[in-house]
Structure formats: C-alpha cells, structure tokens
Short mmCIF file of C-alpha atoms and ligand atoms in Angstrom, two decimals:
data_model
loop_
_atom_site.label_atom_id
_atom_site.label_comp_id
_atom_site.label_asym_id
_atom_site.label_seq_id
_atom_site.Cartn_x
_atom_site.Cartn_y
_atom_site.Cartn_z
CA UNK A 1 -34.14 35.95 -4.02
CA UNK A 2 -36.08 38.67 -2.18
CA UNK A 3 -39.65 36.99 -0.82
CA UNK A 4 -42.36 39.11 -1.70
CA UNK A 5 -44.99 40.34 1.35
CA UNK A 6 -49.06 39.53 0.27
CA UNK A 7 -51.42 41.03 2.98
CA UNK A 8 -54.80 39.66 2.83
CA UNK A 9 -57.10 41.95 4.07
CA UNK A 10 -60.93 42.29 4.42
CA UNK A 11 -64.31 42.81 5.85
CA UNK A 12 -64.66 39.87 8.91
CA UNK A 13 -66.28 36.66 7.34
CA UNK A 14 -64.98 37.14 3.69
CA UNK A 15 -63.04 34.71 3.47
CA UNK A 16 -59.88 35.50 4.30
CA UNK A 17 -59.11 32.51 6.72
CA UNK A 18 -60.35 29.93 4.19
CA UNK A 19 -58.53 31.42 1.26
CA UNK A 20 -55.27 31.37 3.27
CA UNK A 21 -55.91 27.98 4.13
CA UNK A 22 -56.53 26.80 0.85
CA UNK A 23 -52.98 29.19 -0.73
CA UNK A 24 -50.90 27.49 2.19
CA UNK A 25 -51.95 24.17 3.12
CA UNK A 26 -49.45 23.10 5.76
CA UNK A 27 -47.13 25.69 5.39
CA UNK A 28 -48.09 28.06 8.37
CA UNK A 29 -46.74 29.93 11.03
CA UNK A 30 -49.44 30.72 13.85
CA UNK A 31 -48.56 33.23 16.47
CA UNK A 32 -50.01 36.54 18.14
CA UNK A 33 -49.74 40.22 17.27
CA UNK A 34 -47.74 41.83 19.80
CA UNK A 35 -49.08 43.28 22.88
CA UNK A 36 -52.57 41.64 21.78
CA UNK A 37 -54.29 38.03 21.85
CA UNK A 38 -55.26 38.58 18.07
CA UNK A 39 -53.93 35.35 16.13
CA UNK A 40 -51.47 36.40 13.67
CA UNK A 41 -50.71 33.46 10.77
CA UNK A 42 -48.39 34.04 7.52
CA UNK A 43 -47.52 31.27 5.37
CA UNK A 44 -45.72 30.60 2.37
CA UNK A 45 -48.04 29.91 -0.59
CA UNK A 46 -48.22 26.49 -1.89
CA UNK A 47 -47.97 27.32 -5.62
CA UNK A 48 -44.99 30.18 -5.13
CA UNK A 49 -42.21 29.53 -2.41
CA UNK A 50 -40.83 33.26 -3.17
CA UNK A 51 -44.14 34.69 -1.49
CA UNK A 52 -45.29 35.18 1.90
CA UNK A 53 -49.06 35.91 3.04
CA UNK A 54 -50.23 36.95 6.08
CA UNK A 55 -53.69 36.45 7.17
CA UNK A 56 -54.78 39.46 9.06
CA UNK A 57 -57.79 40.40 11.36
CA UNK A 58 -60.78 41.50 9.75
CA UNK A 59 -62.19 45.26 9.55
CA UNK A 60 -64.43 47.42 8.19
CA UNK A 61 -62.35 50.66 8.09
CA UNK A 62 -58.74 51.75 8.49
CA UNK A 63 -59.34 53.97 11.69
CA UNK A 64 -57.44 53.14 14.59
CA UNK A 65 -60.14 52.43 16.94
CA UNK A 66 -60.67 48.44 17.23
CA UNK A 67 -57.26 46.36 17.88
CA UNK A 68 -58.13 44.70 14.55
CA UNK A 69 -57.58 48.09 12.86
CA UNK A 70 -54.79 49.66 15.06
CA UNK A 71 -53.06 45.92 13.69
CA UNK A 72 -53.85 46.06 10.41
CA UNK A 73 -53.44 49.84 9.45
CA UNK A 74 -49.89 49.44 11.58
CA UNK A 75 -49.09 46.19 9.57
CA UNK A 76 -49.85 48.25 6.41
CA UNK A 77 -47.79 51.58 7.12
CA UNK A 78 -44.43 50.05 9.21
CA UNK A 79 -44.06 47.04 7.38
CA UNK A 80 -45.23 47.88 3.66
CA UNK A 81 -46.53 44.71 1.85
CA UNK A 82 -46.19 44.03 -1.69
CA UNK A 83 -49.56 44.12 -2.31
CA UNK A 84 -52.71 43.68 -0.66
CA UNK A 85 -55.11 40.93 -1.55
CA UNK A 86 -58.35 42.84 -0.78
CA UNK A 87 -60.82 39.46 -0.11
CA UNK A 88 -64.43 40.82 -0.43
CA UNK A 89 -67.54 39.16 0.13
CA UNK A 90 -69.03 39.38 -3.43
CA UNK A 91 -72.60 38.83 -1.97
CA UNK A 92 -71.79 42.11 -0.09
CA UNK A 93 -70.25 44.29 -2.62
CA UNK A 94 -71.10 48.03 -1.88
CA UNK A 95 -70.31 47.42 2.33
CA UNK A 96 -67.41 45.65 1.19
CA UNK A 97 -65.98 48.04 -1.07
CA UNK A 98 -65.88 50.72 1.30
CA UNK A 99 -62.55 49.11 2.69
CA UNK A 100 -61.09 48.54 -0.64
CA UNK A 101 -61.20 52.38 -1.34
CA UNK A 102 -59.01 53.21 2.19
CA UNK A 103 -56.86 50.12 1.04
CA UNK A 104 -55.97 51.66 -2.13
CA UNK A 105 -55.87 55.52 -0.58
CA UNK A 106 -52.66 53.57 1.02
CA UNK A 107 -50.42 53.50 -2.11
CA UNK A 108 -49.89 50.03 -1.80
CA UNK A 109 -50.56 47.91 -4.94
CA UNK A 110 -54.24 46.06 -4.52
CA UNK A 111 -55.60 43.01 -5.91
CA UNK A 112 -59.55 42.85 -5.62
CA UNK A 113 -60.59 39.25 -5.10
CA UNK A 114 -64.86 38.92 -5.29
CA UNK A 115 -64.96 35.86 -3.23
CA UNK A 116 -68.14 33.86 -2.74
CA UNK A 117 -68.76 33.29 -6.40
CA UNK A 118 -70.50 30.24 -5.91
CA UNK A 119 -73.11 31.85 -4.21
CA UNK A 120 -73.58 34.90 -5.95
CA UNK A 121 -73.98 32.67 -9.06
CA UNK A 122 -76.73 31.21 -7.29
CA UNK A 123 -78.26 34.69 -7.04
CA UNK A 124 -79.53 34.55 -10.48
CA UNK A 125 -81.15 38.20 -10.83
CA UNK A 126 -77.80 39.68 -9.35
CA UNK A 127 -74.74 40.12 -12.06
CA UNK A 128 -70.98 41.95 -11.59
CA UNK A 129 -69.34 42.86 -14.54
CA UNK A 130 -65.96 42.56 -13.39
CA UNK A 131 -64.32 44.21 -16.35
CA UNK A 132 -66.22 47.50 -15.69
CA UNK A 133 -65.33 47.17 -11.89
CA UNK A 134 -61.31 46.61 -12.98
CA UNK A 135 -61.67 49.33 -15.50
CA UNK A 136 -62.93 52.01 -13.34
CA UNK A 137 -61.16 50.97 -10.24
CA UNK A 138 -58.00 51.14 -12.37
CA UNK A 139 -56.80 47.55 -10.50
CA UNK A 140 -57.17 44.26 -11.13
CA UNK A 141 -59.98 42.02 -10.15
CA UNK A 142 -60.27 38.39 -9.88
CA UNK A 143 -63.41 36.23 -9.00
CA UNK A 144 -63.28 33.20 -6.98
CA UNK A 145 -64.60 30.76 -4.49
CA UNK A 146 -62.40 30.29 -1.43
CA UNK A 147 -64.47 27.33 -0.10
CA UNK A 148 -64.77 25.45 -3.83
CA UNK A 149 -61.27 26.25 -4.71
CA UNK A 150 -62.83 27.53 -7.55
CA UNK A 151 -60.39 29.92 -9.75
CA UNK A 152 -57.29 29.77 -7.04
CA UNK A 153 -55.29 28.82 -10.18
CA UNK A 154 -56.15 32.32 -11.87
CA UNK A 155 -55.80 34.25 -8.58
CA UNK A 156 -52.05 32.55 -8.48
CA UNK A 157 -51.58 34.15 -11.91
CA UNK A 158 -52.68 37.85 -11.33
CA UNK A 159 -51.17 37.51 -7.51
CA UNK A 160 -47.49 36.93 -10.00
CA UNK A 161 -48.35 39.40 -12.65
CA UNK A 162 -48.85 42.20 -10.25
CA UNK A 163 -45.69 41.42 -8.31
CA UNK A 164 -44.22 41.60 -11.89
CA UNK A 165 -45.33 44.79 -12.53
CA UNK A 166 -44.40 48.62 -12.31
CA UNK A 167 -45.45 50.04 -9.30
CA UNK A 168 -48.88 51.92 -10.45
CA UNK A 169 -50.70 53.98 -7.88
CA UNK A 170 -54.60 54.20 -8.74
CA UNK A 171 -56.47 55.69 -6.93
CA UNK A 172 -60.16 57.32 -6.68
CA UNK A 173 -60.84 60.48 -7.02
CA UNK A 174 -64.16 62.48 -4.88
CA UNK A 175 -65.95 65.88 -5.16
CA UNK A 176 -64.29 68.10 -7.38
CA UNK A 177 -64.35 70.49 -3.79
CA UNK A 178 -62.52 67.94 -1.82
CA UNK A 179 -59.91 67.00 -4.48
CA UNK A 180 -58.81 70.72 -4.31
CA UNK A 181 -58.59 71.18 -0.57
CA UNK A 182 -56.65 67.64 -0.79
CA UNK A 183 -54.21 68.91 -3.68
CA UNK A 184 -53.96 72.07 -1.21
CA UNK A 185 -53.11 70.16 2.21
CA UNK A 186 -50.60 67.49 -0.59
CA UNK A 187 -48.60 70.75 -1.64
CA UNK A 188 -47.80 71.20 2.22
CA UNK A 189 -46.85 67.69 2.73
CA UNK A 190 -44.84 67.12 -0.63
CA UNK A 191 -41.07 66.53 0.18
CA UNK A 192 -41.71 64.99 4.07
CA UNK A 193 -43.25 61.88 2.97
CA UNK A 194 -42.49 59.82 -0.21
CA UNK A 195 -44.97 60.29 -2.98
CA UNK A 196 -46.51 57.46 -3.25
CA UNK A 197 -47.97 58.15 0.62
CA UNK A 198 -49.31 61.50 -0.20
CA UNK A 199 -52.86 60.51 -1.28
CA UNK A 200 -52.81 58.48 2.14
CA UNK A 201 -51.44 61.45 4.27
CA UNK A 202 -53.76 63.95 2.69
CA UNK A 203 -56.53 62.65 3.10
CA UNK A 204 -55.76 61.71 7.08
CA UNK A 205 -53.99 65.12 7.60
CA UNK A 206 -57.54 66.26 6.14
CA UNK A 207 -59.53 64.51 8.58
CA UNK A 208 -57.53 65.33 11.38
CA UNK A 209 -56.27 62.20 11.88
CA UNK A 210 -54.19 62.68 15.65
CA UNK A 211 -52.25 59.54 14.85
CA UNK A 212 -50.89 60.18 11.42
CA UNK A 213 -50.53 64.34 11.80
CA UNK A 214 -48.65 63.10 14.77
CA UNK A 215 -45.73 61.70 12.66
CA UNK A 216 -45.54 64.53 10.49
CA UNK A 217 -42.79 67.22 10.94
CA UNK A 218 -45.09 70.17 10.25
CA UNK A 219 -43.88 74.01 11.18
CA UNK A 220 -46.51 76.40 12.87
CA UNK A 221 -47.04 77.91 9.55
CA UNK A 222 -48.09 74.58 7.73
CA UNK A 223 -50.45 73.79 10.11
CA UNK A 224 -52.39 76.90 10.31
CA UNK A 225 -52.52 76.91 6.46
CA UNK A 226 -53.90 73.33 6.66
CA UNK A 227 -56.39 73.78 8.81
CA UNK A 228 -57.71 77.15 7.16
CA UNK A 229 -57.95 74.81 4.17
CA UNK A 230 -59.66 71.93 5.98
CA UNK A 231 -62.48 75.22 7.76
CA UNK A 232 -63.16 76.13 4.43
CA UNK A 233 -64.09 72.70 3.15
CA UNK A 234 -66.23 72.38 6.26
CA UNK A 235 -68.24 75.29 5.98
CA UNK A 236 -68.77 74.87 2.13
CA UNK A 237 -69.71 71.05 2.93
CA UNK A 238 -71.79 72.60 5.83
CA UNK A 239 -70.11 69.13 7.73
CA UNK A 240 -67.15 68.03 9.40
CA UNK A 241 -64.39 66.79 7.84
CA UNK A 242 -64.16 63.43 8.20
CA UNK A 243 -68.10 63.06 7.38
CA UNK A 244 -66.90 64.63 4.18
CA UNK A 245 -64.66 61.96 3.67
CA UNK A 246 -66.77 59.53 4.56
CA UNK A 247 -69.45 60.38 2.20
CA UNK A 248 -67.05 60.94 -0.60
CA UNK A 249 -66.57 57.28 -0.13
CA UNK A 250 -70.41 56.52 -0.66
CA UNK A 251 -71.42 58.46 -3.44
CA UNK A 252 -68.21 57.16 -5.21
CA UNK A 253 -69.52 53.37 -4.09
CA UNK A 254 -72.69 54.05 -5.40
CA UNK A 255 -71.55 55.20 -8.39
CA UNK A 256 -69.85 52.06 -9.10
CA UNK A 257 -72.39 50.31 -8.33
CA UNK A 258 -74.45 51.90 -10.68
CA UNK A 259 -72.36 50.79 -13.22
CA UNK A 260 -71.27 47.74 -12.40
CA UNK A 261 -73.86 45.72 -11.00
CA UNK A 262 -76.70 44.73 -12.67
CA UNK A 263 -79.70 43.10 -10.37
CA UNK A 264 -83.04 42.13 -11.66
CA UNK A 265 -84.91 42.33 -8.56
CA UNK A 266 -84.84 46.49 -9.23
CA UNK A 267 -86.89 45.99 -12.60
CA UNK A 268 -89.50 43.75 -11.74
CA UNK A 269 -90.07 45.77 -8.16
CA UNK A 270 -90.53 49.18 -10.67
CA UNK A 271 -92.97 46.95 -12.95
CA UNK A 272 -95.22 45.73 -9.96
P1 LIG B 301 -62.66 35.46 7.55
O1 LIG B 301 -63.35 36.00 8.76
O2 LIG B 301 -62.53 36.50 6.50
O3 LIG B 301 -61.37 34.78 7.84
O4 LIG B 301 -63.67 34.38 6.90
P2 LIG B 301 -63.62 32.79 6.96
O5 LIG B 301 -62.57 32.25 6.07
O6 LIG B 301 -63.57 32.37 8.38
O7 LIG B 301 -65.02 32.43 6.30
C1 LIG B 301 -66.25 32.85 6.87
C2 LIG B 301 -67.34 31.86 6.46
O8 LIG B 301 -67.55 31.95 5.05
C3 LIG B 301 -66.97 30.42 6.73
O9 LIG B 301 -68.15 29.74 7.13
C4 LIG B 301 -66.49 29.91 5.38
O10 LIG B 301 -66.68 28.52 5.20
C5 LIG B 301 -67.38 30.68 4.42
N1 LIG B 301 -66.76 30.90 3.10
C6 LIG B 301 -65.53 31.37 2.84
N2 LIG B 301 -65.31 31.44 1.50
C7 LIG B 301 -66.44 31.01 0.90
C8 LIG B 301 -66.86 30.86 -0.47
O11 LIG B 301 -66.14 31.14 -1.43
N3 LIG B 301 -68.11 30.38 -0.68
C9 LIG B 301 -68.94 30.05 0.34
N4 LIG B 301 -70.16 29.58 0.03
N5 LIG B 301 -68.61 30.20 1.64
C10 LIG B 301 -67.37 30.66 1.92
K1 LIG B 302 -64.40 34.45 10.94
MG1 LIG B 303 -60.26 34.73 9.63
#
C-alpha cells in the first residue's frame, strides 16, 4: 500500500510542532533540509501507519524570500503532498488565513485545522462559525487543541476522509478585474502545466514571479501577450501587480471575516 504524504504547514507558533508531536509520539525521523540548518522531522502518525507527516518550518507567505519559505514552497511544488494540514492559530484568524489562501492557490487538497480552541473558548465575546468558514472556503475545517489533545480523534477522521476523496480543487476567487486578466495569462499557460497548477501558475506568472516564469517554456509571443495583460491590470488598479494580489487577498479575508466571526467587543465599543 502506497503511504500517503500530510504537510503540516503554518504561521510560526501555531502549533504545528505540538500537533506533530502529539499525531506521532515516538515515531519520528529528525534531520535537516538540505543545504540549510532548518530541522526537518516527518513521522508516521500514531493512529494511521499508511500516512506520513512532515512538520515543516513556519511562514507567513509562499514567496521565496526567507529559507523557511524557499523550503516549504519547494517541499510543496517538487514533492506534491497529499494534502496540506493548514495549522492556524485560531486566536489569530484573519493574519493566519492569509497563508491558507496561497496554500490552496497551490492545487493541493487543504485541511484547515483552527488550533488553540481552548483559548479562544476562553475569549468569550469572540465566536467562529466554522460551518460558514468550511462553506465558503469550499474545504474542510476542523477545530482543535494541539496542547489539550482536544478533538485529535476528529482531526484523524477528516485527515482519512479527505485522503478518501476525489481530488477537488477549491479555490478563491478576487476582483472580478483580476479574475479576467488571470483567465487571460491561464489561456497562455493551458497545455504546459497540468491543470490542477494553473490557478497557482497564473497567479505567479501574474505577479512576475522570476522563480516560477523561470520554469515555464514560454515563446516570445506568450510573453509579450502576458505582460500587456498584466500593464493593463496595473494601470486600471493604478498599482503594481503583486500589490494587486496582495490586496485581493485582504479584502477577500475580510470578507470572511465578516461573515464568519462574530465578536462582541465590536457592539458594546459602538454602544459606548
Ligand atoms: P510551531 O511554531 O507552529 O511549531 O508552534 P509550537 O508547536 O512550537 O507551539 C507554539 C506555542 O503554542 C507553544 O508554547 C505551545 O505549547 C503552544 N500551543 C500549541 N498548541 C496549543 C493549543 O492548542 N493551545 C494552547 N493554549 N497553546 C498551544
Ligand atoms: K516555535
Ligand atoms: Mg515548530
């Protein structure tokens, strides 16, 4: 039997460290990244012996500027996990989230896990409905406390039932303006990468992305069409392009936000 490839990934500090500890016990493998002194661990989980997870450095962004990021975004692209397990700091959700939408711009299947639960329930005037946040994220989410072992048996459950399932790519979708210049620059690329990578490519060919346009085997012809595509976005932005990008990103955070978190402490400040 094949062994299926879990990536935990997330912002540093959200747990990623304690929730592999607590999915592998003893079963670890400790070792370093190549060329770099960054720890690397993997381990077979406790509860599954057919899946592998592999702890990985934590980032805020898939750029390739920090080691942490060149590792992880390389881990992600060359070696193609199963699925990510996207560990968040609930407590943090909108800086948190900001990952999870370049995580699932990769194509690869995502699991959201809202770690920290036990202090967020604590929080009393702060509430996530996680439904909502599943529903419009279009993957599933799972709530949990790493450090309580609280709900690790559930998180087992959903980890299986998405490696069960039909490969489904979700996505989410920005600026009516920006979708179109990314369905543009997607027409180009269709046919040189497999499809499930095109959201990912796109949206890095967009933002001019060195690394990534590197790889791609684009004629003269392609490439001036691209970027006449990414100047017009630019000048009807008024910004460059990966700012546009970025604060596609934001307003679509905020959005969710809006809709899926419901904290107290806004009321009774708008009362006072
Ligand atoms: P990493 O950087 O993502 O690997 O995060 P760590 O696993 O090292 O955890 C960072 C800190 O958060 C540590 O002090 C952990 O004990 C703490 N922590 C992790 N998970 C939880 C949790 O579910 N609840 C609480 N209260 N603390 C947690
Ligand atoms: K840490
Ligand atoms: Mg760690």
């Amino acid at each position: 039997m094949e062994m299926s490839q879990l990536a935990l990934i997330g912002n540093p500090n959200s747990g990623k460290t304690t929730l592999f500890n607590a999915l592998t016990g003893s079963n670890q493998h400790i070792g370093n990244w190549p060329g770099v002194t960054v720890e690397r661990k993997s381990g077979v989980l406790k509860h599954n012996k057919n899946m592998v997870v592999q702890d990985l450095p934590g980032i805020y962004s898939l750029s390739p500027y920090s080691s942490e990021e060149m590792i992880t975004r390389k881990y992600l692209l060359d070696e193609l996990p199963d699925q990510t397990l996207d560990v968040v700091d609930s407590t943090n959700l909108e800086r948190n989230l900001y990952l999870t939408l370049q995580l699932m711009e990769t194509g690869i299947p995502l699991l959201l896990i809202l770690n920290m639960m036990d202090i967020l329930k604590k929080q009393h005037h702060r509430r996530i409905n996680l439904k909502k946040l599943s529903y419009i994220l279009d993957v599933p989410v799972v709530s949990i406390s790493a450090l309580k072992k609280q709900n690790l048996d559930q998180l087992t459950e959903k980890i299986e039932a998405r490696d069960a399932e039909e490969h489904h790519y979700a996505f989410p979708e920005y600026d009516y303006r920006l979708e179109s210049a990314l369905s543009m620059i997607q027409e180009q690329l269709k046919g040189l990468i497999p499809d499930n990578e095109l959201r990912w490519y796109s949206i890095k060919v967009f933002e001019r992305d060195e690394a990534v346009t590197a790889t791609l085997d684009l004629t003269e012809q392609q490439q001036q069409e691209i970027e006449a595509t990414i100047k017009a976005s630019e000048k009807i932005f008024d910004d460059n392009s990966d700012s546009i990008v970025v604060n596609a990103r934001y307003d679509y955070i905020a959005r969710i936000i809006k809709i899926c978190v419901i904290d107290t402490n806004d009321f009774s400040l708008s009362i006072s």
